[in-house]
Tab-separated table of C-alpha atoms in Angstrom:
chain	number	residue	atom	x	y	z
A	1	MET	CA	114.647	101.477	93.289
A	2	LEU	CA	112.719	98.520	94.206
A	3	LYS	CA	109.482	98.587	92.730
A	4	LEU	CA	106.147	97.204	94.348
A	5	ARG	CA	103.346	96.188	92.097
A	6	SER	CA	100.152	96.272	94.392
A	7	SER	CA	96.797	98.111	94.502
A	8	PRO	CA	95.532	100.389	97.808
A	9	PRO	CA	92.687	97.905	98.854
A	10	SER	CA	95.181	94.772	98.778
A	11	PRO	CA	95.679	93.585	102.091
A	12	PHE	CA	98.739	91.765	101.171
A	13	GLY	CA	100.187	94.775	99.472
A	14	ARG	CA	99.428	96.605	103.007
A	15	LYS	CA	101.389	94.318	104.970
A	16	VAL	CA	104.519	94.827	102.398
A	17	LYS	CA	103.957	98.656	102.704
A	18	LEU	CA	103.574	98.480	106.541
A	19	ALA	CA	106.852	95.961	106.699
A	20	ALA	CA	108.854	98.916	104.518
A	21	ALA	CA	107.588	101.807	106.886
A	22	ILE	CA	108.568	99.788	110.077
A	23	LEU	CA	111.757	98.598	108.579
A	24	GLY	CA	112.856	102.272	107.425
A	25	LEU	CA	112.741	101.203	103.609
A	26	LYS	CA	109.931	103.075	102.369
A	27	ASP	CA	112.340	105.624	100.398
A	28	ARG	CA	113.540	102.508	98.346
A	29	ILE	CA	110.335	101.346	97.098
A	30	GLU	CA	108.615	103.073	94.415
A	31	ILE	CA	104.772	101.645	93.939
A	32	GLU	CA	103.099	101.018	90.696
A	33	ASP	CA	99.560	100.034	90.543
A	34	ALA	CA	98.738	96.840	89.130
A	35	ASN	CA	95.359	95.638	87.946
A	36	THR	CA	95.151	91.922	88.622
A	37	ALA	CA	91.778	92.047	86.256
A	38	ASP	CA	93.811	93.502	83.119
A	39	PRO	CA	95.580	90.630	81.204
A	40	SER	CA	97.628	93.503	79.306
A	41	ASP	CA	98.958	94.366	82.731
A	42	SER	CA	102.707	93.375	82.794
A	43	LEU	CA	102.077	91.912	86.222
A	44	ARG	CA	101.450	88.451	84.605
A	45	SER	CA	104.699	88.385	83.041
A	46	GLN	CA	106.031	89.310	86.310
A	47	ASN	CA	104.235	87.111	88.653
A	48	PRO	CA	102.680	84.103	86.431
A	49	LEU	CA	100.058	83.653	89.165
A	50	GLY	CA	98.709	87.148	88.357
A	51	LYS	CA	98.936	88.153	91.992
A	52	ILE	CA	100.010	91.034	94.265
A	53	PRO	CA	101.912	92.066	95.449
A	54	ALA	CA	105.059	91.472	93.716
A	55	LEU	CA	108.602	92.977	94.208
A	56	ILE	CA	110.726	93.899	91.444
A	57	LEU	CA	114.293	93.550	92.315
A	58	GLU	CA	117.031	96.080	90.590
A	59	ASN	CA	118.344	93.127	88.745
A	60	GLY	CA	114.805	92.461	87.397
A	61	ASP	CA	114.221	89.530	89.639
A	62	VAL	CA	110.796	89.232	90.888
A	63	LEU	CA	109.681	88.241	94.241
A	64	TYR	CA	106.449	87.147	95.617
A	65	ASP	CA	104.089	86.592	97.626
A	66	SER	CA	103.583	89.040	100.580
A	67	ALA	CA	105.350	86.562	102.914
A	68	VAL	CA	108.520	86.498	100.903
A	69	ILE	CA	108.630	89.984	100.089
A	70	VAL	CA	108.176	90.946	103.799
A	71	GLU	CA	111.222	88.458	104.612
A	72	TYR	CA	113.435	90.209	101.874
A	73	LEU	CA	112.774	93.574	103.268
A	74	ASP	CA	113.589	91.869	106.758
A	75	PHE	CA	117.020	90.943	105.366
A	76	LEU	CA	117.598	94.121	103.440
A	77	ALA	CA	117.220	95.786	106.796
A	78	GLY	CA	119.777	93.508	108.623
A	79	GLY	CA	117.670	90.670	109.701
A	80	GLU	CA	115.647	89.187	112.887
A	81	LYS	CA	113.314	92.522	112.970
A	82	LEU	CA	109.993	91.187	111.944
A	83	PHE	CA	111.119	87.622	112.861
A	84	PRO	CA	112.392	86.342	116.050
A	85	ALA	CA	115.605	84.114	115.869
A	86	GLY	CA	115.545	80.180	116.986
A	87	GLU	CA	112.605	78.461	117.647
A	88	ALA	CA	110.477	81.348	118.388
A	89	ARG	CA	110.477	81.891	114.698
A	90	PHE	CA	107.753	79.160	113.814
A	91	ALA	CA	105.013	80.484	115.987
A	92	VAL	CA	105.356	83.854	114.117
A	93	LEU	CA	105.488	82.216	110.815
A	94	ARG	CA	102.310	80.031	112.114
A	95	ASN	CA	100.505	83.248	113.023
A	96	GLN	CA	101.568	84.822	109.604
A	97	THR	CA	99.897	81.861	107.895
A	98	LEU	CA	96.701	81.950	109.740
A	99	ALA	CA	96.293	85.683	109.372
A	100	ASP	CA	96.943	85.252	105.647
A	101	GLY	CA	94.436	82.341	105.577
A	102	ILE	CA	91.709	84.652	106.870
A	103	MET	CA	92.495	87.039	103.953
A	104	GLU	CA	92.535	84.520	101.453
A	105	ALA	CA	89.313	83.082	102.590
A	106	ALA	CA	87.883	86.292	102.613
A	107	ILE	CA	89.109	87.371	99.014
A	108	LEU	CA	87.798	83.983	97.871
A	109	ARG	CA	84.154	85.453	99.140
A	110	VAL	CA	84.898	88.740	97.458
A	111	TYR	CA	85.576	86.857	94.289
A	112	GLU	CA	82.628	85.208	94.161
A	113	LYS	CA	80.695	88.371	94.131
A	114	ARG	CA	83.158	90.447	91.868
A	115	PHE	CA	83.696	87.895	89.139
A	116	LYS	CA	80.458	85.575	88.937
A	117	GLU	CA	77.220	85.863	87.885
A	118	PRO	CA	74.748	85.138	90.728
A	119	LYS	CA	73.816	81.985	89.264
A	120	TYR	CA	77.261	80.810	89.951
A	121	ARG	CA	77.480	81.760	93.652
A	122	ASP	CA	77.206	78.616	95.789
A	123	PRO	CA	75.815	79.538	99.176
A	124	ALA	CA	77.743	76.670	100.700
A	125	TRP	CA	81.064	77.647	99.516
A	126	ASP	CA	80.269	81.060	100.893
A	127	ALA	CA	79.705	79.371	104.012
A	128	TYR	CA	82.855	77.246	104.184
A	129	GLN	CA	85.158	80.176	103.353
A	130	ALA	CA	83.133	82.321	106.181
A	131	ALA	CA	83.790	79.330	108.685
A	132	LYS	CA	87.612	79.313	108.130
A	133	MET	CA	87.675	83.207	108.904
A	134	ALA	CA	85.167	82.523	111.926
A	135	ARG	CA	87.633	80.082	113.321
A	136	GLY	CA	90.590	81.898	112.638
A	137	LEU	CA	89.283	85.268	114.473
A	138	ALA	CA	87.944	83.155	117.248
A	139	TYR	CA	91.695	81.753	117.611
A	140	PHE	CA	93.367	85.062	117.679
A	141	GLU	CA	90.386	86.432	120.230
A	142	ALA	CA	91.403	83.477	122.705
A	143	ASN	CA	95.231	83.880	121.879
A	144	VAL	CA	95.381	87.826	121.376
A	145	PRO	CA	98.809	89.095	121.304
A	146	ALA	CA	100.186	91.253	123.702
A	147	GLU	CA	99.454	95.079	122.609
A	148	PRO	CA	102.269	96.747	120.834
A	149	SER	CA	103.978	99.802	122.244
A	150	THR	CA	106.206	100.765	119.320
A	151	THR	CA	107.134	99.088	116.075
A	152	ALA	CA	109.814	97.049	117.469
A	153	ASP	CA	107.132	94.944	119.389
A	154	ILE	CA	105.478	94.020	115.872
A	155	ASP	CA	106.442	90.856	113.877
A	156	ALA	CA	105.403	89.373	110.855
A	157	GLY	CA	102.469	87.600	112.647
A	158	THR	CA	101.172	90.765	114.169
A	159	LEU	CA	101.750	92.534	111.128
A	160	THR	CA	99.422	90.622	108.929
A	161	LEU	CA	96.803	89.943	111.592
A	162	ALA	CA	96.349	93.614	111.605
A	163	CYS	CA	96.050	93.863	107.727
A	164	ALA	CA	93.461	90.702	107.953
A	165	LEU	CA	91.231	92.845	110.544
A	166	GLY	CA	91.584	95.931	108.524
A	167	TYR	CA	90.676	94.101	105.214
A	168	LEU	CA	87.507	93.180	107.040
A	169	ASP	CA	86.594	96.877	107.975
A	170	ILE	CA	87.157	97.580	104.268
A	171	ARG	CA	85.283	94.589	102.481
A	172	PHE	CA	82.753	93.308	105.514
A	173	GLY	CA	81.855	96.189	106.951
A	174	GLY	CA	83.784	95.594	110.001
A	175	ASP	CA	81.205	93.178	111.419
A	176	TRP	CA	84.078	91.215	112.701
A	177	ARG	CA	84.318	93.804	115.595
A	178	SER	CA	81.229	92.996	117.519
A	179	GLY	CA	82.302	89.333	118.695
A	180	HIS	CA	86.030	89.797	118.977
A	181	PRO	CA	86.524	92.913	121.878
A	182	LYS	CA	90.341	91.736	122.606
A	183	LEU	CA	91.214	91.908	119.102
A	184	VAL	CA	89.571	95.421	118.905
A	185	ALA	CA	91.590	96.896	121.596
A	186	TRP	CA	94.587	94.881	120.218
A	187	LEU	CA	94.114	96.793	116.740
A	188	ASP	CA	93.669	99.872	118.281
A	189	ALA	CA	97.107	99.469	119.941
A	190	PHE	CA	98.468	98.381	116.882
A	191	GLU	CA	97.433	101.238	114.958
A	192	ALA	CA	98.774	103.576	117.871
A	193	ALA	CA	102.237	102.134	117.578
A	194	VAL	CA	102.408	101.895	113.770
A	195	PRO	CA	101.206	105.161	112.138
A	196	ALA	CA	101.748	103.688	108.568
A	197	PHE	CA	98.631	101.677	109.523
A	198	THR	CA	96.428	104.974	109.205
A	199	GLY	CA	98.473	106.090	106.526
A	200	THR	CA	97.711	102.891	104.324
A	201	LYS	CA	93.939	102.918	105.032
A	202	VAL	CA	91.391	103.002	102.405
A	203	PRO	CA	87.538	103.808	102.854
A	204	PRO	CA	85.334	100.892	103.046
A	205	ALA	CA	84.032	99.895	99.627
A	206	PRO	CA	81.548	97.847	98.652
A	207	VAL	CA	82.440	94.948	96.217
A	208	PRO	CA	81.575	95.660	92.603
A	209	ASP	CA	78.755	93.308	91.898
A	210	ASN	CA	78.956	90.794	89.118
A	211	ASP	CA	81.550	91.925	86.671
A	212	PRO	CA	82.474	88.860	84.849
A	213	ALA	CA	84.401	90.857	82.161
A	214	LEU	CA	86.894	90.917	85.233
A	215	LEU	CA	87.584	87.102	85.035
A	216	GLN	CA	89.779	87.044	81.941
B	1	MET	CA	107.290	62.155	118.317
B	2	LEU	CA	106.133	64.862	115.836
B	3	LYS	CA	102.740	64.365	114.524
B	4	LEU	CA	101.808	65.298	110.911
B	5	ARG	CA	98.053	65.595	110.011
B	6	SER	CA	97.660	65.263	106.347
B	7	SER	CA	96.423	62.638	103.758
B	8	PRO	CA	97.941	60.548	100.880
B	9	PRO	CA	96.859	62.627	97.839
B	10	SER	CA	97.696	66.263	99.280
B	11	PRO	CA	100.607	67.680	97.491
B	12	PHE	CA	101.390	69.997	100.323
B	13	GLY	CA	101.366	66.855	102.531
B	14	ARG	CA	103.722	65.149	100.243
B	15	LYS	CA	106.430	68.214	100.213
B	16	VAL	CA	106.483	67.591	104.098
B	17	LYS	CA	106.829	64.029	103.570
B	18	LEU	CA	109.523	64.497	101.097
B	19	ALA	CA	111.542	67.097	103.285
B	20	ALA	CA	111.365	64.632	106.438
B	21	ALA	CA	112.819	62.072	104.302
B	22	ILE	CA	115.465	63.919	102.945
B	23	LEU	CA	116.391	65.635	106.292
B	24	GLY	CA	116.469	62.295	107.726
B	25	LEU	CA	113.643	63.221	110.299
B	26	LYS	CA	111.137	60.661	108.938
B	27	ASP	CA	111.429	58.580	112.031
B	28	ARG	CA	110.501	61.550	114.394
B	29	ILE	CA	107.186	61.840	112.622
B	30	GLU	CA	103.958	59.988	112.843
B	31	ILE	CA	101.283	60.373	110.237
B	32	GLU	CA	97.809	60.695	111.002
B	33	ASP	CA	95.134	60.934	108.114
B	34	ALA	CA	93.038	63.808	108.410
B	35	ASN	CA	89.728	64.408	106.476
B	36	THR	CA	89.306	68.216	105.668
B	37	ALA	CA	85.814	67.604	104.913
B	38	ASP	CA	84.749	66.120	108.210
B	39	PRO	CA	83.733	68.658	110.686
B	40	SER	CA	84.261	66.448	113.650
B	41	ASP	CA	87.941	65.650	112.781
B	42	SER	CA	90.000	67.417	115.411
B	43	LEU	CA	92.265	68.945	112.360
B	44	ARG	CA	89.918	72.007	112.543
B	45	SER	CA	90.697	72.782	116.347
B	46	GLN	CA	94.461	71.969	115.467
B	47	ASN	CA	94.260	74.366	112.334
B	48	PRO	CA	91.527	76.956	112.202
B	49	LEU	CA	91.948	77.082	108.486
B	50	GLY	CA	90.717	73.267	108.229
B	51	LYS	CA	93.873	72.677	106.089
B	52	ILE	CA	96.358	69.917	105.486
B	53	PRO	CA	99.092	69.677	106.534
B	54	ALA	CA	99.273	70.570	110.126
B	55	LEU	CA	102.178	69.511	112.218
B	56	ILE	CA	101.512	68.999	115.948
B	57	LEU	CA	104.695	69.507	118.137
B	58	GLU	CA	105.478	67.623	121.458
B	59	ASN	CA	104.235	70.712	123.522
B	60	GLY	CA	100.948	70.909	121.621
B	61	ASP	CA	101.830	73.903	119.671
B	62	VAL	CA	100.519	73.351	115.772
B	63	LEU	CA	102.496	74.729	112.717
B	64	TYR	CA	101.266	75.006	109.382
B	65	ASP	CA	101.420	75.686	106.300
B	66	SER	CA	103.421	73.151	104.487
B	67	ALA	CA	106.280	76.120	103.762
B	68	VAL	CA	106.207	76.764	107.547
B	69	ILE	CA	106.732	73.238	108.165
B	70	VAL	CA	109.222	72.379	105.894
B	71	GLU	CA	111.366	75.213	107.321
B	72	TYR	CA	110.990	74.125	110.941
B	73	LEU	CA	112.137	70.586	109.671
B	74	ASP	CA	115.265	72.179	108.144
B	75	PHE	CA	115.683	74.076	111.542
B	76	LEU	CA	115.859	70.748	113.326
B	77	ALA	CA	118.041	69.373	111.084
B	78	GLY	CA	120.550	71.996	111.749
B	79	GLY	CA	119.412	74.518	109.052
B	80	GLU	CA	120.073	75.716	105.577
B	81	LYS	CA	119.605	72.255	104.158
B	82	LEU	CA	116.502	73.143	102.099
B	83	PHE	CA	117.141	76.924	102.032
B	84	PRO	CA	120.314	78.442	100.923
B	85	ALA	CA	121.673	81.377	103.023
B	86	GLY	CA	121.808	84.797	102.267
B	87	GLU	CA	119.883	86.432	99.165
B	88	ALA	CA	119.902	83.440	97.419
B	89	ARG	CA	117.464	82.096	99.710
B	90	PHE	CA	114.841	84.492	98.444
B	91	ALA	CA	114.756	83.103	94.704
B	92	VAL	CA	114.204	79.674	96.264
B	93	LEU	CA	111.320	80.977	98.346
B	94	ARG	CA	109.894	82.702	95.129
B	95	ASN	CA	110.010	79.269	93.045
B	96	GLN	CA	108.328	77.748	96.446
B	97	THR	CA	105.527	80.340	96.513
B	98	LEU	CA	105.206	79.800	92.542
B	99	ALA	CA	104.922	76.028	92.609
B	100	ASP	CA	102.362	76.231	95.692
B	101	GLY	CA	100.638	78.834	93.667
B	102	ILE	CA	100.192	76.204	90.966
B	103	MET	CA	98.933	73.429	93.381
B	104	GLU	CA	96.383	76.248	94.920
B	105	ALA	CA	94.704	76.890	91.427
B	106	ALA	CA	94.680	73.143	90.575
B	107	ILE	CA	93.243	72.429	93.957
B	108	LEU	CA	90.465	75.547	93.416
B	109	ARG	CA	89.583	73.702	90.387
B	110	VAL	CA	89.172	70.240	91.811
B	111	TYR	CA	87.173	71.697	94.582
B	112	GLU	CA	84.844	73.009	91.797
B	113	LYS	CA	84.077	69.340	90.867
B	114	ARG	CA	84.281	67.799	94.166
B	115	PHE	CA	82.160	70.086	96.123
B	116	LYS	CA	79.957	71.837	93.717
B	117	GLU	CA	76.804	71.140	91.956
B	118	PRO	CA	77.235	71.326	88.456
B	119	LYS	CA	75.008	74.266	88.208
B	120	TYR	CA	77.465	76.289	90.379
B	121	ARG	CA	80.651	75.466	88.277
B	122	ASP	CA	81.654	78.796	86.534
B	123	PRO	CA	83.711	77.894	83.523
B	124	ALA	CA	85.207	81.420	83.287
B	125	TRP	CA	86.495	80.600	86.864
B	126	ASP	CA	87.965	77.474	85.898
B	127	ALA	CA	89.764	78.953	82.703
B	128	TYR	CA	90.978	81.600	85.159
B	129	GLN	CA	92.545	79.276	87.376
B	130	ALA	CA	94.063	77.081	84.760
B	131	ALA	CA	95.472	79.915	83.026
B	132	LYS	CA	97.604	80.579	86.308
B	133	MET	CA	98.513	77.150	86.188
B	134	ALA	CA	99.719	77.543	82.238
B	135	ARG	CA	101.675	80.332	82.823
B	136	GLY	CA	103.412	78.976	86.126
B	137	LEU	CA	104.362	75.847	84.270
B	138	ALA	CA	105.491	78.117	81.349
B	139	TYR	CA	107.721	79.698	83.521
B	140	PHE	CA	109.340	76.546	84.767
B	141	GLU	CA	109.885	75.140	81.422
B	142	ALA	CA	111.619	78.393	80.340
B	143	ASN	CA	113.707	78.574	83.937
B	144	VAL	CA	114.016	74.814	84.392
B	145	PRO	CA	116.149	73.966	87.468
B	146	ALA	CA	119.184	71.896	87.166
B	147	GLU	CA	118.632	68.378	87.160
B	148	PRO	CA	119.526	67.060	90.726
B	149	SER	CA	121.949	64.194	91.372
B	150	THR	CA	121.494	63.727	94.899
B	151	THR	CA	119.155	64.679	97.689
B	152	ALA	CA	121.739	67.608	98.532
B	153	ASP	CA	120.933	69.134	95.435
B	154	ILE	CA	117.270	69.678	96.263
B	155	ASP	CA	115.982	72.930	97.516
B	156	ALA	CA	112.403	73.925	98.968
B	157	GLY	CA	111.407	75.499	95.676
B	158	THR	CA	112.240	72.278	93.410
B	159	LEU	CA	110.806	69.994	95.994
B	160	THR	CA	107.786	71.941	95.681
B	161	LEU	CA	107.817	72.152	92.221
B	162	ALA	CA	107.995	68.145	92.335
B	163	CYS	CA	105.209	67.830	94.151
B	164	ALA	CA	103.047	70.456	91.853
B	165	LEU	CA	103.860	68.258	88.800
B	166	GLY	CA	103.044	65.005	90.888
B	167	TYR	CA	99.837	66.358	91.636
B	168	LEU	CA	98.993	67.103	88.205
B	169	ASP	CA	99.728	63.520	87.304
B	170	ILE	CA	97.241	62.459	89.882
B	171	ARG	CA	94.299	64.810	89.241
B	172	PHE	CA	94.642	65.939	85.760
B	173	GLY	CA	95.885	62.959	83.955
B	174	GLY	CA	99.397	64.166	83.593
B	175	ASP	CA	98.316	66.294	80.642
B	176	TRP	CA	101.201	68.875	81.538
B	177	ARG	CA	103.662	66.349	79.986
B	178	SER	CA	103.103	67.061	76.280
B	179	GLY	CA	103.780	70.394	76.418
B	180	HIS	CA	107.050	70.837	78.971
B	181	PRO	CA	109.748	68.262	78.023
B	182	LYS	CA	112.393	70.144	79.988
B	183	LEU	CA	110.196	69.612	83.097
B	184	VAL	CA	109.557	65.965	82.231
B	185	ALA	CA	113.193	65.264	81.966
B	186	TRP	CA	113.791	67.085	85.346
B	187	LEU	CA	111.050	65.430	87.212
B	188	ASP	CA	112.542	62.088	85.985
B	189	ALA	CA	115.752	63.217	87.443
B	190	PHE	CA	114.407	64.625	90.488
B	191	GLU	CA	112.667	61.155	91.322
B	192	ALA	CA	115.848	59.227	90.647
B	193	ALA	CA	117.602	61.471	93.227
B	194	VAL	CA	114.684	61.207	95.717
B	195	PRO	CA	113.471	57.759	96.401
B	196	ALA	CA	110.730	58.874	98.614
B	197	PHE	CA	109.034	60.468	95.920
B	198	THR	CA	108.514	57.035	94.143
B	199	GLY	CA	107.539	56.008	97.884
B	200	THR	CA	104.960	58.884	98.197
B	201	LYS	CA	103.305	58.191	94.836
B	202	VAL	CA	99.449	57.573	94.651
B	203	PRO	CA	97.765	56.165	91.826
B	204	PRO	CA	95.832	58.839	89.491
B	205	ALA	CA	92.524	58.978	90.860
B	206	PRO	CA	89.286	61.161	89.300
B	207	VAL	CA	87.984	63.716	91.534
B	208	PRO	CA	84.728	62.627	93.199
B	209	ASP	CA	81.950	64.353	91.281
B	210	ASN	CA	79.516	66.800	92.863
B	211	ASP	CA	79.084	65.642	96.547
B	212	PRO	CA	77.974	68.855	98.447
B	213	ALA	CA	77.823	66.842	101.677
B	214	LEU	CA	81.487	67.387	101.568
B	215	LEU	CA	81.433	71.197	101.805
B	216	GLN	CA	80.473	71.588	105.606
């Protein structure tokens, strides 16, 4: 068995779970929750960056980050399922990077609230990250992907975009929805095509406020 | 011509420059400096995340981040130069992610000083990022790559590791060197094998202190 270290709200972990479902590999992966805030969790010896997801292979090797794991699962499934061949591959990778970047900016904003005492929270830093998210969402609204009908229409870029939007629903109250009607319609089509998206939903949850004990 | 948006001290930009040199593509790429702190720089319309490097293709498409660009250059050079085929590919990608992650943690620490007033700098956040760097360096010291003799021995993982160590020389006074003798010897061998590493060096430079005007 492959072992996936992740946690239910992680958008990067969700990418991997959706990829496994789409690629028919779900039964080959057991999931072990990881706590990134716990120094005694074996995660930091598995991934020195202390980040989830991390995939433990049967020989003990560890793969990360989510982009590497998704490509590895695609390889196990025979290849070129979530990544087109040839030059078309690179636009998909670029879309994946952009959607990952939206998630990373969102998570940096979440960390400000989760880990830092209020006196350390710089409004200009929050606005700087929020602007990255806004420009990324505007790009995808203006370049909305074709609505998928089946999982065969999904690629690593659109998979990541769905997880980014899902994370904004969890942690930012879905406030992206009002300004991005094409993306809202697209995400509805994505969810209809990918039942695992529904199956990996977690309820919206406020970010725990100011627990510096987590930052160790 | 391909156009690379970057800046001389960027470790991620350096990765791309070294890849272009190793792959014999240097003459196909012109470099246009980008200022990530200038909202009027066209960078933010090219990459909504506002990050460098970004590669502008001849048809106007834009690729980012550095991992995507390096793989694209490898594709232009015929493929499988900086990435081995088959399952071996994934350890290289994982090593690239780890070295990228060391750079990202380092840059988050630099940003604390560069962008934030002292009152917003949280020592626990700095220590949290520093610990990621330390664990990553310890991993590479314990799993030091084979010393390369020629550029044919370089892969995307070792290329990224060299840029990470080079960045620590620029921005952190090379203090990683005292605790990591195997990596020091490895980097010497890397530099002897890759003349472009010397050619892309910038002098160590202190991080500009506390200029919140840059955070816009």
